[in-house]
Short mmCIF file of C-alpha atoms and ligand atoms in Angstrom, two decimals:
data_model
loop_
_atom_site.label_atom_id
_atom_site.label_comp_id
_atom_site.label_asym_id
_atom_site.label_seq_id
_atom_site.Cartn_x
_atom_site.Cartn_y
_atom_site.Cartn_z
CA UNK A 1 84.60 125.82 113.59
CA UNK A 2 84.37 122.51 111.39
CA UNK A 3 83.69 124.28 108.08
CA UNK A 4 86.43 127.02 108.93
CA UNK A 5 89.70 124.55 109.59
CA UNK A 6 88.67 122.63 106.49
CA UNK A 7 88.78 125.23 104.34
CA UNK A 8 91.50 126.58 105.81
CA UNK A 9 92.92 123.05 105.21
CA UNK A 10 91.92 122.89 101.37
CA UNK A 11 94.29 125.65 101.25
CA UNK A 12 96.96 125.39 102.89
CA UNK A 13 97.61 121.82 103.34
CA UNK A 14 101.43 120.67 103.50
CA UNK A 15 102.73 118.12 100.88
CA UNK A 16 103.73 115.22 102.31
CA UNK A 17 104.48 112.21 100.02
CA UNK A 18 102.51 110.02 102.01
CA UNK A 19 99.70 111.94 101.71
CA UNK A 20 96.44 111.81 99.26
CA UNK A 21 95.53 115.61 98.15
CA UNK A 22 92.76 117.16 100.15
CA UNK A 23 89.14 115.70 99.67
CA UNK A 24 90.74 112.75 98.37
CA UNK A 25 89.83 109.99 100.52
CA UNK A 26 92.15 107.33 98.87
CA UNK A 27 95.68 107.74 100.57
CA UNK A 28 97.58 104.47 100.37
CA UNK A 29 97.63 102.11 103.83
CA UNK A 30 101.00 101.37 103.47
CA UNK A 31 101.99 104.48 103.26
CA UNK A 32 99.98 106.07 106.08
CA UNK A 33 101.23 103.30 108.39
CA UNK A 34 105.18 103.23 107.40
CA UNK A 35 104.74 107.06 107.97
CA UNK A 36 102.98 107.26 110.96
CA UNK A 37 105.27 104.58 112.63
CA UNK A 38 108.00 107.00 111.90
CA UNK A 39 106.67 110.04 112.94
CA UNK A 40 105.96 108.78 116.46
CA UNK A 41 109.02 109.86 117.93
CA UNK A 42 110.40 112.32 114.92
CA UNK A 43 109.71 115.42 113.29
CA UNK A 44 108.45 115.52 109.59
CA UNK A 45 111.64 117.02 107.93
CA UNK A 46 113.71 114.03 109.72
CA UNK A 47 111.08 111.49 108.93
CA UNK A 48 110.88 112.26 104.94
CA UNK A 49 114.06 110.88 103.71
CA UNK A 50 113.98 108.07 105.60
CA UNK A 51 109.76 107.15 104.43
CA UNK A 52 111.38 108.19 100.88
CA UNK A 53 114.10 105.51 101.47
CA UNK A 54 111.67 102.28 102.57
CA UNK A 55 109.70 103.11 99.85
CA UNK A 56 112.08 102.84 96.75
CA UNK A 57 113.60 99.69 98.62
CA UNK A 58 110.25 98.34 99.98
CA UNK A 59 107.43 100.07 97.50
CA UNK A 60 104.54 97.27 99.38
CA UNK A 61 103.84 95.77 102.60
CA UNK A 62 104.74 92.47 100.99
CA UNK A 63 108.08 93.76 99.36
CA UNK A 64 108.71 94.87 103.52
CA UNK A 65 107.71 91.86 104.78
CA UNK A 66 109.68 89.57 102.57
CA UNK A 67 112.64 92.12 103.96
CA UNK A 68 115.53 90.95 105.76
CA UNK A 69 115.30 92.27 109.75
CA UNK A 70 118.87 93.15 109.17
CA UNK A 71 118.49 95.05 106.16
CA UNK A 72 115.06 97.05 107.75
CA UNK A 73 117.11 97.79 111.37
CA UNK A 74 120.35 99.39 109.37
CA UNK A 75 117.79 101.37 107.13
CA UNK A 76 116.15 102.41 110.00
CA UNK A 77 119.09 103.34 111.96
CA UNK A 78 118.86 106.92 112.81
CA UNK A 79 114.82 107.12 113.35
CA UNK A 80 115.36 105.54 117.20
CA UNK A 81 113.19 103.89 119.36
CA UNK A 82 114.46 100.81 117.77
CA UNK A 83 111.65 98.49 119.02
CA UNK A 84 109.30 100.21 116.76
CA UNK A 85 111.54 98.92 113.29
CA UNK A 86 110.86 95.30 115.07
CA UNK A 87 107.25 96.23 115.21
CA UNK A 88 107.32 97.24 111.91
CA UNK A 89 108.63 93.79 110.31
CA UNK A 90 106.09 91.94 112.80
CA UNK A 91 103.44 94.02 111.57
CA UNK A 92 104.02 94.04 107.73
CA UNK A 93 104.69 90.05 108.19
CA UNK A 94 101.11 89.68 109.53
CA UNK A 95 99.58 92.35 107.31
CA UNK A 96 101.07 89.97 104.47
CA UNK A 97 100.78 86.75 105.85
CA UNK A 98 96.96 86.84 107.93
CA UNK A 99 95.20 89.78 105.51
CA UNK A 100 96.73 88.88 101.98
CA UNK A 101 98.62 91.85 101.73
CA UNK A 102 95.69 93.91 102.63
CA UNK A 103 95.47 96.27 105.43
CA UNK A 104 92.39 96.17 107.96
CA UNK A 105 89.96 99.20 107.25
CA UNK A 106 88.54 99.97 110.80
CA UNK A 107 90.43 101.07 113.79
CA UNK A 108 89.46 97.89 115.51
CA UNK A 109 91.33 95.72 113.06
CA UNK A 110 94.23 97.76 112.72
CA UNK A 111 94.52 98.05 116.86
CA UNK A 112 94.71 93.67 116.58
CA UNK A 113 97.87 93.77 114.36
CA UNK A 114 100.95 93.67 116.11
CA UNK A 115 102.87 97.00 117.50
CA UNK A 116 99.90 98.71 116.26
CA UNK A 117 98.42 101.23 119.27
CA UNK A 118 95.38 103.37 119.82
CA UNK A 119 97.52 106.38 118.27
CA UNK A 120 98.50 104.25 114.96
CA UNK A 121 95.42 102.75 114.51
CA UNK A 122 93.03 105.90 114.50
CA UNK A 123 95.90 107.63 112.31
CA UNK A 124 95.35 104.87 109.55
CA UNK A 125 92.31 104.66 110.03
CA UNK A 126 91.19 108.16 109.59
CA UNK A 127 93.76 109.16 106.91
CA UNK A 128 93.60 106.10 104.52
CA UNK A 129 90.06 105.14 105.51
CA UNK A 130 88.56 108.04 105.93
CA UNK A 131 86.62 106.53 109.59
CA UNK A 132 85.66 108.92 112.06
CA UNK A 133 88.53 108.26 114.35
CA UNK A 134 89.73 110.09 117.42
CA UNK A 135 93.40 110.83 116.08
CA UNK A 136 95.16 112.85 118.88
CA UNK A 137 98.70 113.31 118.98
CA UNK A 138 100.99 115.99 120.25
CA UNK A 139 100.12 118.97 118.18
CA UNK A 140 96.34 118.04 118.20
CA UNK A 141 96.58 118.18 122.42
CA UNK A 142 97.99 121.49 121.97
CA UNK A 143 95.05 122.78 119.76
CA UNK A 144 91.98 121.65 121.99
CA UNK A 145 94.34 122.87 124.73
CA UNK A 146 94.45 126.28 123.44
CA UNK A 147 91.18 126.21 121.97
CA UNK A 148 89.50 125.35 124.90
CA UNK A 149 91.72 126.73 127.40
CA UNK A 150 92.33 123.70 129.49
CA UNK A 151 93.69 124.52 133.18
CA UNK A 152 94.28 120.78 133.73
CA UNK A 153 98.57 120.29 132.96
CA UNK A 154 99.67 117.63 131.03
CA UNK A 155 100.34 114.96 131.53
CA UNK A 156 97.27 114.86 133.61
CA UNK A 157 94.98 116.57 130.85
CA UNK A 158 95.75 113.94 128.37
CA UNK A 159 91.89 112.48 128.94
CA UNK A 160 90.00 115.55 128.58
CA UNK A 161 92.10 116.59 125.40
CA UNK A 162 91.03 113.14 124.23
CA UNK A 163 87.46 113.88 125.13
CA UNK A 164 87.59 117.32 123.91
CA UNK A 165 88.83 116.53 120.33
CA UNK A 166 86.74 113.46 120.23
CA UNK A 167 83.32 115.93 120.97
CA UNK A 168 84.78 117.27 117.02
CA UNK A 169 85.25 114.43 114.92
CA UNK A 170 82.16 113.52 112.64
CA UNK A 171 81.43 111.75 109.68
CA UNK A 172 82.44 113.98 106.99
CA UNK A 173 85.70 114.14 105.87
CA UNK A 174 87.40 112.56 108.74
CA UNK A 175 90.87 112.20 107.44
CA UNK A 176 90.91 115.35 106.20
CA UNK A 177 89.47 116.62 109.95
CA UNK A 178 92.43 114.30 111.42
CA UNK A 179 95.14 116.17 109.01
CA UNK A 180 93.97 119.64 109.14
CA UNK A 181 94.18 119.67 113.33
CA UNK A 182 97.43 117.61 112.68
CA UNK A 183 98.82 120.71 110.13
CA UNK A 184 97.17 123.41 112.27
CA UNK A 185 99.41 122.36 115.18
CA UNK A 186 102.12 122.23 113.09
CA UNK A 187 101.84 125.30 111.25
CA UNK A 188 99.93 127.70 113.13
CA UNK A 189 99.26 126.74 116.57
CA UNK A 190 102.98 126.17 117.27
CA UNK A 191 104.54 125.03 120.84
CA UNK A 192 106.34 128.52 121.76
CA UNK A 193 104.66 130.92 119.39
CA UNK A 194 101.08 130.66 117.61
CA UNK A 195 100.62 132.48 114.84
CA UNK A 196 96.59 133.41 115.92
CA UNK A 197 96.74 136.04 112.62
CA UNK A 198 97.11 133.18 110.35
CA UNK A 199 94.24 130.97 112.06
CA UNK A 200 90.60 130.33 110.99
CA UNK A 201 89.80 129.36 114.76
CA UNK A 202 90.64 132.92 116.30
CA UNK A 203 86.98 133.59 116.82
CA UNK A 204 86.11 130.08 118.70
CA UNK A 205 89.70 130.08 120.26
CA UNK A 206 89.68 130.50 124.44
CA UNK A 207 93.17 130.29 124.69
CA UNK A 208 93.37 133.10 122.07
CA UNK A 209 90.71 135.53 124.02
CA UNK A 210 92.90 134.51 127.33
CA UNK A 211 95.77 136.92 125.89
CA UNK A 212 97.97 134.27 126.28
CA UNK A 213 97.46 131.58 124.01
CA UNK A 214 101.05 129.91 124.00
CA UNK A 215 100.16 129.39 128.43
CA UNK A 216 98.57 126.43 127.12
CA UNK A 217 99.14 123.16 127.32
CA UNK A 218 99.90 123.64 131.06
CA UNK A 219 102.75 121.44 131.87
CA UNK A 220 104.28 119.37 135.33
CA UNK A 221 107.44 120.05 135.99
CA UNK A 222 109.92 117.71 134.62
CA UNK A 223 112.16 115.93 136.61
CA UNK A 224 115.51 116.17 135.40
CA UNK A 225 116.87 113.20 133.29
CA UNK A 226 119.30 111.20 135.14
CA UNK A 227 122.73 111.26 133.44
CA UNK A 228 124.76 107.56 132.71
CA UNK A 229 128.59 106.92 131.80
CA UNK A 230 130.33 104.31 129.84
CA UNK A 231 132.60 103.32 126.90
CA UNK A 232 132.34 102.95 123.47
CA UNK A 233 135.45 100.70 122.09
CA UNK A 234 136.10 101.85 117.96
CA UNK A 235 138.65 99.46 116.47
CA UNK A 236 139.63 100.32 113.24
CA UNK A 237 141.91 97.52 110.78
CA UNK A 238 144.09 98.11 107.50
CA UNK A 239 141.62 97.36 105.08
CA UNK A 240 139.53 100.69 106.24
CA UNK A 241 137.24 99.15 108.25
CA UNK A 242 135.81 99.26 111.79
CA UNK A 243 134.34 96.26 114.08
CA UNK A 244 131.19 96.02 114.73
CA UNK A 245 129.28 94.09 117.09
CA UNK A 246 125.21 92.45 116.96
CA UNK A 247 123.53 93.90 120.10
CA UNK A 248 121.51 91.30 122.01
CA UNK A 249 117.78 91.23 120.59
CA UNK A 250 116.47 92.46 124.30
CA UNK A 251 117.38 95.93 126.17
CA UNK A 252 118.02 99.28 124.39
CA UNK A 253 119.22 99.35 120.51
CA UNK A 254 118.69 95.69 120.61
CA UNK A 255 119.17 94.03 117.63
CA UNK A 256 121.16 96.33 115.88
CA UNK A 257 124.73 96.87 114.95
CA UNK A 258 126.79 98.84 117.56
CA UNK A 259 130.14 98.88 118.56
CA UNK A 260 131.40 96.96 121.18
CA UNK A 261 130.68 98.96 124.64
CA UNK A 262 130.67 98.78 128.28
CA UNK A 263 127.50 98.90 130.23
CA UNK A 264 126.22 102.18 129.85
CA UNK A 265 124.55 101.43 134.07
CA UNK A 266 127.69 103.69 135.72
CA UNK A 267 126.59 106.55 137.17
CA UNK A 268 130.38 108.02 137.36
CA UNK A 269 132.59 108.69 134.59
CA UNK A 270 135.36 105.91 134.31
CA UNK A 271 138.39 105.06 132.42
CA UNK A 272 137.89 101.14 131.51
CA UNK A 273 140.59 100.06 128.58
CA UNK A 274 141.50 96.69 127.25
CA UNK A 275 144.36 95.40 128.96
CA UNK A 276 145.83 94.70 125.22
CA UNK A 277 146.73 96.61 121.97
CA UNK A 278 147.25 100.60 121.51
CA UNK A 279 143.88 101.48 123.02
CA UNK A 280 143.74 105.43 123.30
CA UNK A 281 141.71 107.83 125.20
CA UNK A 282 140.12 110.16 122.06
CA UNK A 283 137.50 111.91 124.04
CA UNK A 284 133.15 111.86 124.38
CA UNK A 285 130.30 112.44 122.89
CA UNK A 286 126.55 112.69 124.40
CA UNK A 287 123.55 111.33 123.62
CA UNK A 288 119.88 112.07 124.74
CA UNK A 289 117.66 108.87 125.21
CA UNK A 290 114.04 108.98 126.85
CA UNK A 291 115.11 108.29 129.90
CA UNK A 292 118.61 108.69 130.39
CA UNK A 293 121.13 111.14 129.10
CA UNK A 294 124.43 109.05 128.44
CA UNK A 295 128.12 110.57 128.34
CA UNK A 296 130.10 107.45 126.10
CA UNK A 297 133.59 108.05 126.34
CA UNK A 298 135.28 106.86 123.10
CA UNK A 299 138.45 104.88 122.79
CA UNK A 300 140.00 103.25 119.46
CA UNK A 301 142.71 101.51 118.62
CA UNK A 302 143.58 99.11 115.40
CA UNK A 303 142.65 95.79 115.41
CA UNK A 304 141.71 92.40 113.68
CA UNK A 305 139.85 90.73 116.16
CA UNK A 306 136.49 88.93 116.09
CA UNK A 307 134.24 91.40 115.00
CA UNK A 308 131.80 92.54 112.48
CA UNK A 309 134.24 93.89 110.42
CA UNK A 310 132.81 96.76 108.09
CA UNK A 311 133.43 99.02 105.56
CA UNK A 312 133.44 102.76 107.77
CA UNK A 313 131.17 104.44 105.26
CA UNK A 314 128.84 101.29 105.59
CA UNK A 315 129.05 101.44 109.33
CA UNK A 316 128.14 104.83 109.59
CA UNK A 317 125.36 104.45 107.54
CA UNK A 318 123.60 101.62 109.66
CA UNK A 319 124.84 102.45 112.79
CA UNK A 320 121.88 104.16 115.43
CA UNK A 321 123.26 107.69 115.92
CA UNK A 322 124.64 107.45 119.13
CA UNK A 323 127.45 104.94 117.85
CA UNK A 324 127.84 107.00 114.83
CA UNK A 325 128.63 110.18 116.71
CA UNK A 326 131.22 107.92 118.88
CA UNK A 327 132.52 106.50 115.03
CA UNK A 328 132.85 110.13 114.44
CA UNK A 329 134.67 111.44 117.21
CA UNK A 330 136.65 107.75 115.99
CA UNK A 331 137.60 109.51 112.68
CA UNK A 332 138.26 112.84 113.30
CA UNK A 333 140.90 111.54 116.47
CA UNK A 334 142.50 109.16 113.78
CA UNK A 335 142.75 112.06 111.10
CA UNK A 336 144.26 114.52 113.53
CA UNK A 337 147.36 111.43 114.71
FE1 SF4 B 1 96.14 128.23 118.34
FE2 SF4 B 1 95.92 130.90 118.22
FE3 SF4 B 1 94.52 129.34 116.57
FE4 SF4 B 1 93.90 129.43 119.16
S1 SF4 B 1 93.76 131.10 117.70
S2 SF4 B 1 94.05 127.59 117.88
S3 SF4 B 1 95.94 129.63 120.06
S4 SF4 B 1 96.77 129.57 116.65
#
């Protein structure tokens, strides 16, 4: 089963442009990391620009660390889970400042540096190190799910999936092991449809005797995601721009530049306006966090208060998306007035 996936994988691996070329065991840290950071929460088509973007503006760890947090949150804005760009600064910083600019070459020292987990470190550690590390992420649970036909649903399987892909990870060629299963899922052995005539693991494959391969990974039932109301406020001046606001450093999208808002706690849709100025009603837009789904109704008006005030096109290139969409819905009421 080994030798079949990594031939399969000298063949048809994807190119990535964090990635060394197959059998080439000297991928850069940095890059690994930064990438694998971003591709936590993201797919690999969203994550590309933005790895292409930190590295023309931040080529080393030490160019990152040296980095402005404001700078690395606005260039991050769009990725989500805004934590992990905090993470990323803390890490780089003690990457640069406690290793001499050197990443740690064993999954135990990468797991000590900060907002580095269990995923992240076996990732790096695998790909740019080539150790035999466990690396199991979503697509790689879906493979030993299939392959082995797992009755056990997720999230409840997640152990034995560990176990399962950990019984398969030797000595030689880890990282390319780690990448192939990674590409596989991707690939071939997609969520809704696998494409079993394009796989070199048909003949070891129980979830491909079963029939029904794409049964597997079972799943719980979700519960549904709870829905939340509130307010966005978009105040726009003469000079073209729109005021911004620095979100507290703790809570969700802390740190980074929003626009002024209500709580987003309300479980009811409300009308909540300034008591001053020309504040108008110009609609909603929705946004899908982990745990919440969040209706913001938008309201604008012109301004000069004290604000962030910034250039629009600047704003809604630093902005996380869901004040962007609500800067947007901004716009297009002000260009139909
Ligand atoms: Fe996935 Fe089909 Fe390959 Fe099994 S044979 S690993 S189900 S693509």
């Amino acid at each position: 089963m080994r030798t079949a996936l990594l031939d399969w994988y000298d063949a048809h691996a994807r190119t990535l442009p964090w990635r060394a070329a197959p059998g080439d065991a000297r991928a850069d840290p940095y890059r690994v990391w930064l990438s694998e950071v971003m591709l936590q929460q993201t797919t690999v088509p969203h994550a590309v620009p933005y790895f292409l973007t930190f590295l023309q503006r931040w080529p080393t760890v030490g160019a990152l660390a040296a980095a402005p947090d404001a700078e690395v949150m606005a260039a991050w804005a769009g990725l989500g889970y805004y934590a992990r760009a905090r993470n990323l600064l803390a890490c780089a910083r003690a990457v640069t400042g406690d290793h001499g600019g050197v990443f740690p070459d064993t999954e135990t020292g990468l797991l000590a540096l900060p907002g580095v987990g269990p995923y992240t470190a076996a990732a790096v550690a695998a790909i740019a190190f080539d150790r035999p590390a466990n690396v199991v992420d979503g697509n790689v649970e879906r493979v030993m799910a299939r392959l082995f036909a797992v009755d056990t649903p997720l999230p409840a399987a997640k152990p034995e999936l560990k176990r399962l892909a950990a019984g398969l990870v030797t000595d030689h060629r880890p990282g390319d092991w780690a990448q192939a299963l990674m590409d596989l899922g991707a690939t071939v052995c997609r969520p809704r449809t696998p494409l079993c005539d394009q796989c070199p693991l048909t003949p070891h494959c129980a979830g491909f005797a079963s029939g029904i391969p794409e049964r597997y990974p079972l799943k719980t039932a979700k519960a549904n995601r709870p829905r939340r109301f509130g307010t966005a406020f978009v105040q726009f001046d003469d000079q073209g721009r729109v005021g911004l606001v620095r979100r507290p450093d703790t809570g969700l999208l802390g740190g980074m530049l929003g626009l002024p808002t209500t709580g987003w706690d309300s479980t009811a849709p409300r009308e909540e306006l300034p008591g001053v100025g020309d504040w108008c009603s110009v609609g909603a837009v929705d946004h899908i966090f982990t745990h919440f789904a969040l209706t913001l109704e938008v309201s604008m008006a012109t301004g000069d208060g004290n604000l962030l005030w910034t250039p629009v096109e600047q704003a809604r290139a630093g902005l996380p998306t869901v004040f962007r969409k609500a800067l947007d819905r901004a716009i297009a009421a002000s260009r139909e007035t």
